[in-house]
Short mmCIF file of C-alpha atoms in Angstrom, two decimals:
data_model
loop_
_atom_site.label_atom_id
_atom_site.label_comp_id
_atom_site.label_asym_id
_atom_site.label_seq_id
_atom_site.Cartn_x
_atom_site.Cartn_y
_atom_site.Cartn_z
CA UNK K 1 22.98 -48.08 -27.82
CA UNK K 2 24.13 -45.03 -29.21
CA UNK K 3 20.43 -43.82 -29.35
CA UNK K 4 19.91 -44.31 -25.73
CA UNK K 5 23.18 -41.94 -24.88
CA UNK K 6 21.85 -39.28 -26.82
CA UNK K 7 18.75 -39.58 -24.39
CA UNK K 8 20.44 -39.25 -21.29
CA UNK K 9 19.85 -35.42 -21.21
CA UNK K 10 16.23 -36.01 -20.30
CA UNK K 11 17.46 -37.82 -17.18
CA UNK K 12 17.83 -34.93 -14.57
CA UNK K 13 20.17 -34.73 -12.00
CA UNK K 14 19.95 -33.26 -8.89
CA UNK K 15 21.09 -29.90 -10.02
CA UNK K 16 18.21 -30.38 -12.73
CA UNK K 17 16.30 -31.11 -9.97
CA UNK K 18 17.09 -28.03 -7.64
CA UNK K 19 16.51 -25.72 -10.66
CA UNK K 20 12.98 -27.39 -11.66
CA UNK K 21 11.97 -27.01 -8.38
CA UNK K 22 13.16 -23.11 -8.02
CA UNK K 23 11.72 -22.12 -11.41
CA UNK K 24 8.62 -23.85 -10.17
CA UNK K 25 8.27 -22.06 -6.88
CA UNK K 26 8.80 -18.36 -8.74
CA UNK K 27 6.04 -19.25 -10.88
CA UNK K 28 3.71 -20.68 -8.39
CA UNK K 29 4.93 -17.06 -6.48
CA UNK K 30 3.63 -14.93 -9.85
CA UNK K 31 0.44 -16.86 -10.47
CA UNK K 32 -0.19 -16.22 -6.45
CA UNK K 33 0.48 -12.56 -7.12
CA UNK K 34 -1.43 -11.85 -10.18
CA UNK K 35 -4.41 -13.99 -8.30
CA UNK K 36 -7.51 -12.01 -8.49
CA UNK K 37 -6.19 -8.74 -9.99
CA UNK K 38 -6.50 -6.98 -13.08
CA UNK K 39 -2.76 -7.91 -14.13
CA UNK K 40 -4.03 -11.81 -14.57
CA UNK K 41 -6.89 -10.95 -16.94
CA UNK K 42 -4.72 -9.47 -19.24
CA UNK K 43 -2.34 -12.25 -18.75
CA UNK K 44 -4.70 -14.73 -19.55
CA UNK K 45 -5.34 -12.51 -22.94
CA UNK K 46 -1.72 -12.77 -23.43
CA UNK K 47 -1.77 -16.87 -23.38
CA UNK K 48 -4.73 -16.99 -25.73
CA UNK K 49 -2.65 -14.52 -27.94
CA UNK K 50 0.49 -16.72 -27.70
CA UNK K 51 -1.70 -20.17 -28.33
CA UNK K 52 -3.27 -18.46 -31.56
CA UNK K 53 0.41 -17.57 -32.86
CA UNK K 54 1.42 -20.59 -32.46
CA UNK K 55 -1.36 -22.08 -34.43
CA UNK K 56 -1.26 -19.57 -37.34
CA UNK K 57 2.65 -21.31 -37.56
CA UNK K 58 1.43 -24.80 -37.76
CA UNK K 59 -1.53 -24.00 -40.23
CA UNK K 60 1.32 -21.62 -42.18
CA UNK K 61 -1.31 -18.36 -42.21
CA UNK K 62 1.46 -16.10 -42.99
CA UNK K 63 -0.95 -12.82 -42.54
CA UNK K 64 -2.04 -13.65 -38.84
CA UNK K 65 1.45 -14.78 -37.75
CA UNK K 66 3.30 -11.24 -39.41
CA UNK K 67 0.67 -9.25 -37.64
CA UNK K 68 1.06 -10.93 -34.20
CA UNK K 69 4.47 -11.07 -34.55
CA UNK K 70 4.10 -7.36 -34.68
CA UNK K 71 1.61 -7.38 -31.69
CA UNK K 72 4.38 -8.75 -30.13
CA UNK K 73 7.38 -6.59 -31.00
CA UNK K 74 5.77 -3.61 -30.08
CA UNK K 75 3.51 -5.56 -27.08
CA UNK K 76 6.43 -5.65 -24.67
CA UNK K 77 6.86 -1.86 -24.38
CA UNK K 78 3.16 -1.62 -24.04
CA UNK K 79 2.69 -4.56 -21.54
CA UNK K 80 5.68 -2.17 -19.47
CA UNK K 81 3.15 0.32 -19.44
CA UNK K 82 0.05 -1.71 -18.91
CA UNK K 83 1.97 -4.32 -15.90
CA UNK K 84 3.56 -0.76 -14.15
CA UNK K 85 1.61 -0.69 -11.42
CA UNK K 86 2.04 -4.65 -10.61
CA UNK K 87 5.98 -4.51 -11.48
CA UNK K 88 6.02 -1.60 -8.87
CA UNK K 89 4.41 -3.68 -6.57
CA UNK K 90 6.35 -6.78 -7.06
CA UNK K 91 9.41 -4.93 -6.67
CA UNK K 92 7.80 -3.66 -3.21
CA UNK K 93 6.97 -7.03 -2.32
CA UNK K 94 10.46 -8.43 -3.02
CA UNK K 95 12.41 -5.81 -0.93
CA UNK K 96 9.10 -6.27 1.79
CA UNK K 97 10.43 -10.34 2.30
CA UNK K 98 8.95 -11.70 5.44
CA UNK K 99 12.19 -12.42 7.11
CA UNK K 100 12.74 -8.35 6.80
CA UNK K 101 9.19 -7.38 8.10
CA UNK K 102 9.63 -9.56 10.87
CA UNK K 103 13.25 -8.07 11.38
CA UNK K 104 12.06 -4.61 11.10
CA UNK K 105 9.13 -5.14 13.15
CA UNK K 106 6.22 -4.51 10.77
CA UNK K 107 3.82 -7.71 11.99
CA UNK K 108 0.36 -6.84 13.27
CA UNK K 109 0.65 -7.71 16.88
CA UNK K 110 -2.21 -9.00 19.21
CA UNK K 111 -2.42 -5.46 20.66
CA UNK K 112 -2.58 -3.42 17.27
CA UNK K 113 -5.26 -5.72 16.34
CA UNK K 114 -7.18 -4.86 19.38
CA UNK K 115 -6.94 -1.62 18.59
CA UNK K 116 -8.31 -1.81 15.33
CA UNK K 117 -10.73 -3.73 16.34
CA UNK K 118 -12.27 -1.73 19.01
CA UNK K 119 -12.16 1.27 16.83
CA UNK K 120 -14.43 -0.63 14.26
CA UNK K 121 -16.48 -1.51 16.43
CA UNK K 122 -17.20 1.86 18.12
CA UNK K 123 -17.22 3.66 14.64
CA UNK K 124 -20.42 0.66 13.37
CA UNK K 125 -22.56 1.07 16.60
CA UNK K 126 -22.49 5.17 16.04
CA UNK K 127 -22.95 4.16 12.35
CA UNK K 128 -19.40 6.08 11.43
CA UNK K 129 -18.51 4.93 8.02
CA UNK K 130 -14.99 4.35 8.01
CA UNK K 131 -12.53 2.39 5.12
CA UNK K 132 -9.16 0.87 6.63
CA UNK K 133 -6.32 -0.51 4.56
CA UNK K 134 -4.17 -2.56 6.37
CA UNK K 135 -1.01 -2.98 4.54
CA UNK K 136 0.36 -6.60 3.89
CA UNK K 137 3.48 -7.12 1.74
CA UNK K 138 2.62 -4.88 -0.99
CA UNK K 139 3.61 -1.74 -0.26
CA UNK K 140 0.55 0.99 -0.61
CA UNK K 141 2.63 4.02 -0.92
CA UNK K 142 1.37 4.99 -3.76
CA UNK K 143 -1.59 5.88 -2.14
CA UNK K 144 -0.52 6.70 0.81
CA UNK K 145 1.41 9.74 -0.74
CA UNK K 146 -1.88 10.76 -2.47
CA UNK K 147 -3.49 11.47 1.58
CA UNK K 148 -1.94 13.28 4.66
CA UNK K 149 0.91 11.33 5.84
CA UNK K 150 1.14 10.54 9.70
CA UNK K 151 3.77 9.07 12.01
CA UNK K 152 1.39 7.70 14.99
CA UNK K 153 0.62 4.43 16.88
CA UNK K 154 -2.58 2.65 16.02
CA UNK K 155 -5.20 3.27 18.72
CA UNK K 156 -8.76 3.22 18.59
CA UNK K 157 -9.28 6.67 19.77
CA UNK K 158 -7.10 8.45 17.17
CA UNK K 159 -8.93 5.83 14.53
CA UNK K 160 -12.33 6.48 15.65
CA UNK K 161 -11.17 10.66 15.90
CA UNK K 162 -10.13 10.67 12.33
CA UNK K 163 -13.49 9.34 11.33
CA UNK K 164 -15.29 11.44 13.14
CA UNK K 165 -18.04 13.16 10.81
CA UNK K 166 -16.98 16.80 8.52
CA UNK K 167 -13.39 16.51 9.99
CA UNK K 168 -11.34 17.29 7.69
CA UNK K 169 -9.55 13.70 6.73
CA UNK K 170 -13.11 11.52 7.63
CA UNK K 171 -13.76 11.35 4.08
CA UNK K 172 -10.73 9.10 2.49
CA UNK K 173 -9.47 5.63 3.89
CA UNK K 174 -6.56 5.08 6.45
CA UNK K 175 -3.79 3.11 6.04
CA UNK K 176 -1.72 1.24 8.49
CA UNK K 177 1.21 -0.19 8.02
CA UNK K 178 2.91 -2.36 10.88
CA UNK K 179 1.98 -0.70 14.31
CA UNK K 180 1.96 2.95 12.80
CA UNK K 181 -1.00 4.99 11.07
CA UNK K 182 1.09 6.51 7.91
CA UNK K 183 -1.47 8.49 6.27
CA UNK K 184 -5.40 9.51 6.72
CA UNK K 185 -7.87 11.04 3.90
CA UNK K 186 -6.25 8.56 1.01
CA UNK K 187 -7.94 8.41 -2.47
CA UNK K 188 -8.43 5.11 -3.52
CA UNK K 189 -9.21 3.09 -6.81
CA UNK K 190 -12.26 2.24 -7.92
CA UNK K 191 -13.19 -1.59 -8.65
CA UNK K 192 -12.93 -1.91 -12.33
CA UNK K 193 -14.90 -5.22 -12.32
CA UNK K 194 -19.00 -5.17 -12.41
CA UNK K 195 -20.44 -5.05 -8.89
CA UNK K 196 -24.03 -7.00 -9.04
CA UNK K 197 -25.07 -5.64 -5.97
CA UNK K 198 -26.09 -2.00 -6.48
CA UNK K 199 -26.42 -1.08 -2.77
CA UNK K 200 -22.66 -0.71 -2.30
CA UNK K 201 -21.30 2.59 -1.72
CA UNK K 202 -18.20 4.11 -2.65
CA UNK K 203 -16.47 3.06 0.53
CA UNK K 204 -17.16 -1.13 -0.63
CA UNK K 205 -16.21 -0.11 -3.81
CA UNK K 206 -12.53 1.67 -3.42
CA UNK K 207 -12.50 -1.41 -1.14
CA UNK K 208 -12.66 -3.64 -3.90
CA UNK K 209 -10.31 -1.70 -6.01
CA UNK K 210 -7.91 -1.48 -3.74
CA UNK K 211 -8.13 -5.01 -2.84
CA UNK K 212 -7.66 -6.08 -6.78
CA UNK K 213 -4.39 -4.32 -6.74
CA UNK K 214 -2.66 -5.59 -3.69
CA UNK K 215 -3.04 -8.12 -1.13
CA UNK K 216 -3.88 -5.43 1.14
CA UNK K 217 -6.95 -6.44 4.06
CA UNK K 218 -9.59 -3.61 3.45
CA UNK K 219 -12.41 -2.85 6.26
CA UNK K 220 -15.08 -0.97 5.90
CA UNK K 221 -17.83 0.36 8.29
CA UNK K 222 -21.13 1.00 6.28
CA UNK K 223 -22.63 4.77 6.83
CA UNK K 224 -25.87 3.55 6.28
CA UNK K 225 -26.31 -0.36 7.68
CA UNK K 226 -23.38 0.19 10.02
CA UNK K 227 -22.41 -3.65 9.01
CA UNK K 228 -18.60 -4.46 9.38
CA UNK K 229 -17.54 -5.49 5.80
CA UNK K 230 -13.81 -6.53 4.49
CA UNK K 231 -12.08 -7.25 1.26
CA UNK K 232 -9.36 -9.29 0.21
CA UNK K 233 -7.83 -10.68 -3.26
CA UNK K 234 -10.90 -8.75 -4.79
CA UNK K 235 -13.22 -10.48 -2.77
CA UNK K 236 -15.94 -8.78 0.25
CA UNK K 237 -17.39 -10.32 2.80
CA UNK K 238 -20.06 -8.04 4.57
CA UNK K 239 -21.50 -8.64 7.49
CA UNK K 240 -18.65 -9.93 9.90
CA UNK K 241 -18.23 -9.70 13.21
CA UNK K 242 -15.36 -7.99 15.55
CA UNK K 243 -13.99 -11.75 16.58
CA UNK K 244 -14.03 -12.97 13.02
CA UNK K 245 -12.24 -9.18 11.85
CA UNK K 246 -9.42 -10.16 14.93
CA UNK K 247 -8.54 -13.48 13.23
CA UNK K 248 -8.08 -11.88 10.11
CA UNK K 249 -6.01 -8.85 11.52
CA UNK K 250 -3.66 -11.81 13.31
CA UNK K 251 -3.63 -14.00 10.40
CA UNK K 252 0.07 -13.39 8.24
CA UNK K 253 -0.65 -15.35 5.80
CA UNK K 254 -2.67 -13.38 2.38
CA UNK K 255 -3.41 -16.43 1.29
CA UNK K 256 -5.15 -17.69 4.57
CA UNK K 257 -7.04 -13.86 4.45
CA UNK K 258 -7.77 -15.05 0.74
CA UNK K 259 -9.60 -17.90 1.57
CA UNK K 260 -11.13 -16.71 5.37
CA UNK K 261 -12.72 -14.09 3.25
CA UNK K 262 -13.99 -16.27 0.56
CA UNK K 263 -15.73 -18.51 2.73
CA UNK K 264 -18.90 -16.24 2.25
CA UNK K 265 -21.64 -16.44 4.52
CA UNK K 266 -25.37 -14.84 4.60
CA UNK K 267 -25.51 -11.53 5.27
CA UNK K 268 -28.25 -8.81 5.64
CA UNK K 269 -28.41 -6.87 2.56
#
């Protein structure tokens, strides 16, 4: 019987239980935020790193064990390097909680949406190109300090004014955050991933990039088909319409924008 006591540490208790379940959740929460972005890539090259140490132990290859054991040592300053950007945005995105955007008043109401809306809409029947980032709960200051910054409500005239053609901010992408325009004329990254279709322009593209990096909803008039495009988790969708655009813009949920804009549908090239 004595056997059977020195088992009973693999029967959890509820505190066992509670702490399971927590540890679960935060990693459910990290594989969500790495979803779709560069960060997971390299995390995935990580694993396959990990699974090959271990099996240089087991098969006792001493070289291939000291020298990933080294990759390892010296990895973890590296990776603090490499995962910067996505640590800075995880810490943005754990100070930006729900509970506090909601407090501070930072939701997309029914009326901002309109407005954003009916500014993409007037900017793709003059065929104004135009790129939007609408910020979720990663914070885009980064970029945001990189444009002009601005301190104004969101309405469709100022939108579709900014974009008007050789002003002077027309060029870069917008970004809102809450009910306020913070900056105009923003610089943003470049998808790092192969793009198949070659008739995207750089607009679709920093789209893309930005998208990759943060869960960020990304809209994008075309110059030259003056289609109404979006990107999410590293995903486009081209071809949408203003009602489909409004459910996304009133949708709080990243993961619901995920999967709205995965659900691809034929559009004209």
């Amino acid at each position: 019987m004595r056997w059977i006591e020195q088992l009973r540490f693999l029967v959890p208790d509820a505190y066992d239980v509670v702490q399971i379940l927590i540890v679960a959740y935060v990693i459910y929460r990290v594989l969500l935020f790495l979803a779709g972005t560069r960060a997971l890539q390299i995390l995935i090259g990580l694993s396959v790193l990990g699974l090959m140490y271990f099996a240089a132990l087991l098969l006792k290859l001493n070289m291939i064990t000291t020298l990933l054991g080294l990759v390892f040592t010296y990895g973890a300053f590296a990776a603090v390097v490499v995962f910067q950007p996505e640590l800075r945005h995880a810490l943005a995105r754990l100070g930006r909680s729900r509970a506090i955007s909601s407090f501070l008043g930072t939701g997309h109401t029914d009326e901002v949406a309109d407005e954003i809306v009916d500014a993409v809409a007037r900017l793709a029947r003059d065929g104004t190109g135009a790129i939007i980032a609408v910020e979720r709960e990663v914070s885009l200051t980064e970029y945001v300090e990189g444009g002009t910054e601005m301190r104004a409500g969101v309405t469709a005239d100022l939108l579709t004014t900014i974009f008007t053609p050789y002003s002077p901010l027309h060029d870069g992408a917008v970004v809102i955050r809450g009910d306020h325009i913070v900056a105009a004329g923003c610089v943003l990254p470049l998808t790092q991933f192969p793009v198949s279709d070659k008739s995207l322009g750089t607009r679709h593209r920093a789209a893309l990039g930005l998208s990759e990096e943060s869960d960020a909803l990304l809209i994008v008039v075309s110059e030259e088909t003056s289609h109404i495009s979006t990107a999410v988790r590293g995903v486009l969708k081209r071809g949408i319409t203003p009602d489909q655009l409004r459910q996304m813009l009133t949708t709080s949920q990243p993961e619901a924008l995920a999967l709205a804009a995965s659900r691809r549908e034929p559009s004209p090239a």
